[in-house]
Short mmCIF file of C-alpha atoms in Angstrom, two decimals:
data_model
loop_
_atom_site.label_atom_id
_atom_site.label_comp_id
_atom_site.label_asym_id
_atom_site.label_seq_id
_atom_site.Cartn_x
_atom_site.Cartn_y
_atom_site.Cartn_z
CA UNK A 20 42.54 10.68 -17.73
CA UNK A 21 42.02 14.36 -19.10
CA UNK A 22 41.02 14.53 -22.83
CA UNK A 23 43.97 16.09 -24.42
CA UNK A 24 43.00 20.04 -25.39
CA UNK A 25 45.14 21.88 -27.26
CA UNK A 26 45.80 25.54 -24.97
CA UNK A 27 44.18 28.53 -26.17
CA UNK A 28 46.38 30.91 -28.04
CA UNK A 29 46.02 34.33 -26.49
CA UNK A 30 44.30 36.23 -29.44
CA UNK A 31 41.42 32.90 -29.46
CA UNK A 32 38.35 33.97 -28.43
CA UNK A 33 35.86 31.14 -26.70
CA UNK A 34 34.45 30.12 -30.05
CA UNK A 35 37.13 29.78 -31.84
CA UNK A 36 38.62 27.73 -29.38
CA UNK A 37 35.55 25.71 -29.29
CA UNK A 38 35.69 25.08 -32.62
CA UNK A 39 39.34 23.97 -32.19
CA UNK A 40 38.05 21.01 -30.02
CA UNK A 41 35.70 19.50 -32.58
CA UNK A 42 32.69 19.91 -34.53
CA UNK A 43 29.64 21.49 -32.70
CA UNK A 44 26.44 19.84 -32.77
CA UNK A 45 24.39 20.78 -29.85
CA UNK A 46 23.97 24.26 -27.98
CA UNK A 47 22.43 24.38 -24.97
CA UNK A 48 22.37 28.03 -24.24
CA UNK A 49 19.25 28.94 -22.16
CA UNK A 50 20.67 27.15 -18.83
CA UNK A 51 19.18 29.33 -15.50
CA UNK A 52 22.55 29.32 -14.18
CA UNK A 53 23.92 31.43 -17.15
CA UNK A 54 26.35 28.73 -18.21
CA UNK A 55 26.77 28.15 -21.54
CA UNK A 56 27.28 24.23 -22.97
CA UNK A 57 27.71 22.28 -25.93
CA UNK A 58 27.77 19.01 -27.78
CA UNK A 59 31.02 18.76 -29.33
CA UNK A 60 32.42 15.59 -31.40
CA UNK A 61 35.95 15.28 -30.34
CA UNK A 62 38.44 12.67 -31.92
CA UNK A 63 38.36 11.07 -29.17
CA UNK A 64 34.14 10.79 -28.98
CA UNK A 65 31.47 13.04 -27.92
CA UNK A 66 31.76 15.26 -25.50
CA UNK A 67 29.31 17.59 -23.21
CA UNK A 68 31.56 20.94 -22.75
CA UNK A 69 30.27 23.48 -19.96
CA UNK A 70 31.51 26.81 -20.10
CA UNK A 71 31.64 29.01 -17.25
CA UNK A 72 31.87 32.74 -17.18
CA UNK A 73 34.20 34.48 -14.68
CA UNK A 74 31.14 35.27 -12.97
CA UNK A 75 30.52 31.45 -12.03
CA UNK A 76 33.43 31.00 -10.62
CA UNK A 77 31.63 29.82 -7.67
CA UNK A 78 29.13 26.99 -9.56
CA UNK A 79 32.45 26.23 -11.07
CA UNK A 80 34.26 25.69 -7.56
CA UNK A 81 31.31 23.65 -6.44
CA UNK A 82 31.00 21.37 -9.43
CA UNK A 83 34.56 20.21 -8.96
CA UNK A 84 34.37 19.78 -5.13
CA UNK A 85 31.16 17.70 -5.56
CA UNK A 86 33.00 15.56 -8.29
CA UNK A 87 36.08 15.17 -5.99
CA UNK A 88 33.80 14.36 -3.04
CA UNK A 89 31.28 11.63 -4.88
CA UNK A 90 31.79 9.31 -7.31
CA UNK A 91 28.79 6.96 -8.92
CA UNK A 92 27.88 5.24 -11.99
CA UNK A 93 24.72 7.28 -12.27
CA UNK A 94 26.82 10.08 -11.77
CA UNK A 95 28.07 12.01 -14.97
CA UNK A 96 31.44 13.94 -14.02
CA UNK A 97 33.66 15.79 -15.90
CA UNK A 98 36.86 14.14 -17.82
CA UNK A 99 38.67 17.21 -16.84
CA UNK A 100 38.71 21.17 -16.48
CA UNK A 101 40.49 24.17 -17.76
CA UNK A 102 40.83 27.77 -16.90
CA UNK A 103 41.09 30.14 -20.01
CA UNK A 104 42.73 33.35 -20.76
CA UNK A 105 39.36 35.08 -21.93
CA UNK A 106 38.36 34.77 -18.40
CA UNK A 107 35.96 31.42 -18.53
CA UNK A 108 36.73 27.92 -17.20
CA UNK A 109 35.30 24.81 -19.03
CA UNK A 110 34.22 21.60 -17.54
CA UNK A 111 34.47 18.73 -20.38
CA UNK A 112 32.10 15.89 -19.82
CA UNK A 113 31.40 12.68 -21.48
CA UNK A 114 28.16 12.62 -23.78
CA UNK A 115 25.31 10.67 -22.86
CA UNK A 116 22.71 9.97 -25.34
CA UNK A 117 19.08 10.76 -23.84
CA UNK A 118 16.89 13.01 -23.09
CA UNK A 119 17.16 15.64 -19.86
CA UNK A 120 13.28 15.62 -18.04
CA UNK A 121 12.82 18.82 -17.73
CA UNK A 122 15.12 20.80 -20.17
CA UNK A 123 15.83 24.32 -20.24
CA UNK A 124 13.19 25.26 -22.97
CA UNK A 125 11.07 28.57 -23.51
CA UNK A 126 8.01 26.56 -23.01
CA UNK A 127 8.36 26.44 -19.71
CA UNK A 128 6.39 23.63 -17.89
CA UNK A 129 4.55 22.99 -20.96
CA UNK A 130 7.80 20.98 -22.40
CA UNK A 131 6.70 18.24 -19.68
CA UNK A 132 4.07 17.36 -21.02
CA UNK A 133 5.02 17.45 -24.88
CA UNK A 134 4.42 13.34 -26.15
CA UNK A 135 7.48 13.86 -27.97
CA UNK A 136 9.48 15.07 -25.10
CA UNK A 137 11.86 12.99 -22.55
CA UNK A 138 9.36 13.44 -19.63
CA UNK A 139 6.35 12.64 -21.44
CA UNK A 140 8.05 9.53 -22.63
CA UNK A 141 9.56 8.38 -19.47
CA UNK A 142 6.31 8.63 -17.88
CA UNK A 143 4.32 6.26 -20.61
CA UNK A 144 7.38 3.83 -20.12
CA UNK A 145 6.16 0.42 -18.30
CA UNK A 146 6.10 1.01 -14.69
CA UNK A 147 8.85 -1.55 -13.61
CA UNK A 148 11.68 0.60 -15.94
CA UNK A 149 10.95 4.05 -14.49
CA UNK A 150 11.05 2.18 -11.14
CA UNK A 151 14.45 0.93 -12.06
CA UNK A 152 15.12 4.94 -13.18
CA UNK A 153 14.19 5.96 -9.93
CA UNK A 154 16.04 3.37 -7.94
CA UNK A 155 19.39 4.10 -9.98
CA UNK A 156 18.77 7.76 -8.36
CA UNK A 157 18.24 6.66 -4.97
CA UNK A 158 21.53 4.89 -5.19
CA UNK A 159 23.30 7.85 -6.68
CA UNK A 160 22.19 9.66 -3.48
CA UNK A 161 23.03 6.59 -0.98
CA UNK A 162 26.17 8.01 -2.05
CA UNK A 163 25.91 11.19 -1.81
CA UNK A 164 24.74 11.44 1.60
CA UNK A 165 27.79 9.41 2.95
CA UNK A 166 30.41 11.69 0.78
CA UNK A 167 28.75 13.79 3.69
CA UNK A 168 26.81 16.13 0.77
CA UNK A 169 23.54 17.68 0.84
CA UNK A 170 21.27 17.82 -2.34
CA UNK A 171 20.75 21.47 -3.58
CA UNK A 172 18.68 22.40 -6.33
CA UNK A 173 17.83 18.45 -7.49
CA UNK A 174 15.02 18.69 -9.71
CA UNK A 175 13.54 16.96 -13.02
CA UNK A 176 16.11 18.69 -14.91
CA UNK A 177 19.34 16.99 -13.53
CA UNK A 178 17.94 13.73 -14.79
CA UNK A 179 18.57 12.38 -18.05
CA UNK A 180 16.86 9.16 -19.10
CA UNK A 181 18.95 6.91 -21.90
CA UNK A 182 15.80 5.49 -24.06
CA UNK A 183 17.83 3.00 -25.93
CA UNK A 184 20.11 1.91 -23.14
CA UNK A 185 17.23 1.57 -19.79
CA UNK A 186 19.42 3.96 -18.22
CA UNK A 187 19.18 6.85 -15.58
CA UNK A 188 22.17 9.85 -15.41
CA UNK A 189 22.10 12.16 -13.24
CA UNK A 190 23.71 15.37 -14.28
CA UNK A 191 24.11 19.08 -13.05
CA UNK A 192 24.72 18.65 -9.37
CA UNK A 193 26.45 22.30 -9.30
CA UNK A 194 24.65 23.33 -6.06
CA UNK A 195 25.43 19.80 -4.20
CA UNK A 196 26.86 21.56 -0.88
CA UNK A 197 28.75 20.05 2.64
CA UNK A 198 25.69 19.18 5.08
CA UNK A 199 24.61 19.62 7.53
CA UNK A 200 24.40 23.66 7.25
CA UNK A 201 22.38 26.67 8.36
CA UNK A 202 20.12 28.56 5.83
CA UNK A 203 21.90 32.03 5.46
CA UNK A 204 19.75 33.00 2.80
CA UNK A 205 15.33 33.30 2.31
CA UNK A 206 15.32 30.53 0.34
CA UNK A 207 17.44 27.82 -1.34
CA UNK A 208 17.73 27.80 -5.27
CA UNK A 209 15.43 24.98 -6.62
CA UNK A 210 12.45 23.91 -7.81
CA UNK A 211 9.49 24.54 -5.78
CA UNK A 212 8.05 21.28 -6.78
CA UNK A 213 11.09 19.78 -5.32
CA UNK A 214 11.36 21.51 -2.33
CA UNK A 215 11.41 20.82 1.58
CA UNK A 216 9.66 23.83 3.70
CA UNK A 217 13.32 24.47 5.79
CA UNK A 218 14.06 25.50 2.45
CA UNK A 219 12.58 28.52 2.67
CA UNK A 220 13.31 29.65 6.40
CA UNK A 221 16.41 31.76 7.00
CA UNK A 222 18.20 30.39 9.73
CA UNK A 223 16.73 26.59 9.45
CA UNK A 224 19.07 23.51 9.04
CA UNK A 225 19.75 21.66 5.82
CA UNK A 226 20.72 17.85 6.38
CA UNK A 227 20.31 14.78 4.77
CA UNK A 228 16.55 14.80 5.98
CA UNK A 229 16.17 17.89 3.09
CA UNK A 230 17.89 15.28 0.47
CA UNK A 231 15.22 12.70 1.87
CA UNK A 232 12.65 15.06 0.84
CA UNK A 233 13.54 15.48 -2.94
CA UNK A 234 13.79 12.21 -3.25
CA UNK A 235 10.59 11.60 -1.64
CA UNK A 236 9.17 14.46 -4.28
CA UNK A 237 11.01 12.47 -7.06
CA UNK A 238 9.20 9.41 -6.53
CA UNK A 239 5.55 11.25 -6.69
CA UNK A 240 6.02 13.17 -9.57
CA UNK A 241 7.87 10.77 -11.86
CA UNK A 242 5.93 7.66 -10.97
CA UNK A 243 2.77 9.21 -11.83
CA UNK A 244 1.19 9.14 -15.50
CA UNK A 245 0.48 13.27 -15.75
CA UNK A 246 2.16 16.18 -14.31
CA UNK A 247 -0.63 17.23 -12.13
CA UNK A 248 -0.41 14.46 -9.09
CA UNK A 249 -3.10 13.03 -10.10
CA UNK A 250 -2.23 9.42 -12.40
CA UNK A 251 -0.72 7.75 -9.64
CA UNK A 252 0.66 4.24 -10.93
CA UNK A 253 2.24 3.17 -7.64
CA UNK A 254 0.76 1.38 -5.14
CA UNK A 255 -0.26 1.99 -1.89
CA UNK A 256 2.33 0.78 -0.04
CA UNK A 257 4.82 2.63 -2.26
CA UNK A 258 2.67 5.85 -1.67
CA UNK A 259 3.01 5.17 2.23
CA UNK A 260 6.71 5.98 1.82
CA UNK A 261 6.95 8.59 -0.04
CA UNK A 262 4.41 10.24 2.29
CA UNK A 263 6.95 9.68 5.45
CA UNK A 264 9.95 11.22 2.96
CA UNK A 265 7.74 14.31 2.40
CA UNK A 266 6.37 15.08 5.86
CA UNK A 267 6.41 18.55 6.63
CA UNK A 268 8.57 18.34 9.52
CA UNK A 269 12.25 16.81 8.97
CA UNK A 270 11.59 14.74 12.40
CA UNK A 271 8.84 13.11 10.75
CA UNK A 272 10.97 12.05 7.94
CA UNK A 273 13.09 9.03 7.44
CA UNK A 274 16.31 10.32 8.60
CA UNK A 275 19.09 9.24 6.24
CA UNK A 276 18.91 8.66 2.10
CA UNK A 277 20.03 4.92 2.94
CA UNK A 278 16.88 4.21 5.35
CA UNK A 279 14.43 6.02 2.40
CA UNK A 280 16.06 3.62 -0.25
CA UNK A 281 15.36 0.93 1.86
CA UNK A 282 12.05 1.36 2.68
CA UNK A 283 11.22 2.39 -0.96
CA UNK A 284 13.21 -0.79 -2.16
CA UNK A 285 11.08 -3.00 0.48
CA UNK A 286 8.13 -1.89 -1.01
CA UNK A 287 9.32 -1.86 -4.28
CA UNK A 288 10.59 -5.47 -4.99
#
């Protein structure tokens, strides 16, 4: 059910609206997509609000198909969403405790490898808990492929890791688009560390094979100690997988999310 929001009286402006909801205590306000969010505690408990400008309209039209198409426990989606008079739209989500992987920072990369930061931490974690992480994303994605969607722009920075609770969310799946589809475009938004090479070729087809491939990228560069591909702690039969998820030519690839999970799950146990 919809948190209850009391409607924005015509002379509010956004923050004083916000401030109607609850008290601030987060701002997340460097996002690449523009967005603006924030950590707001509601009476009815925390919540992760996501404001869109009328400019967005599109991520905004995206989120809310992907959330009407998929549904998973890994999944975070939004309690509800409202249009404003200002011009902006609002997705509220519930609050997970944790830390995002790769968060919007003006470090840049460098925030991966802070000791204090989420991805630093996740990666000194015992090796059987980030493979739990990792499997709880693989899941998330078993569904996602049959909901018949196509992972755009998945990177370290739609995963948040819950310290306290073991626990993997996966957040921000804006660009999550019907597959398959043709490239219409040079290139694909994303991370390049993420990224399949039909990603980058106007004209080529995006399928489930592409989703196979971020996964595939996932499991290299989070089950590995440093952020340079070179503290491996898998083994080699684990490694053998990831390098048929990653080949260079979708053909070569396993060719649904399901099949990867198994394979990575076979080797995994």
């Amino acid at each position: 059910m919809p948190i209850p929001l009391t409607p924005i009286p015509a002379d509010a402006d956004l923050p004083t609206w916000l401030d109607g909801l609850g008290t601030r205590f987060a701002a997340f306000e460097r996002q690449g997509s523009g967005c603006l969010s924030y950590g707001i505690a509601t009476s009815p408990g925390r919540r992760f609000v996501k404001v869109f400008r009328a400019e967005h309209d599109r991520l905004l039209h995206r989120a809310l198909s992907v959330h009407a198409a998929v549904a998973h426990e890994s999944i975070v989606a939004p309690l509800a969403a409202y249009r404003l008079r200002s011009g902006e739209s609002v997705l509220v989500y519930p609050w997970r405790d944790g830390g995002v992987l790769y968060p919007a920072d003006p470090r840049g990369a460098a925030v991966r490898t802070d000791p204090d930061g989420a991805m630093a931490r996740f990666r000194a974690l015992p090796a059987d808990r980030v493979e739990a992480a990792l499997d709880a994303v693989l899941d998330a994605h078993v569904a996602v492929a049959a909901a018949g969607l196509v992972a755009v722009d998945f990177y370290d920075g739609c995963l948040l890791y819950d310290f306290a609770a073991s626990r993997m969310h996966l957040v921000d799946v804006d660009e999550y688009r019907p597959g398959p589809f043709t490239l219409e475009a040079d290139r694909l938004p994303g991370s390049t560390r993420f990224m399949a090479p039909e990603e980058f070729r106007r004209g080529a087809v995006i399928d489930e094979r592409t989703t196979v491939f971020h996964l595939g990228r996932m499991l290299r560069l989070l089950l590995d100690a440093g952020d340079v591909e070179a503290a491996w702690r898998g083994t080699d039969r684990q490694a053998a997988v990831i390098t048929t998820a990653t080949a260079s030519r979708p053909e070569g690839r396993h060719a649904t999310v399901a099949e990867l999970t198994e394979a990575w799950r076979a080797v995994t146990a």
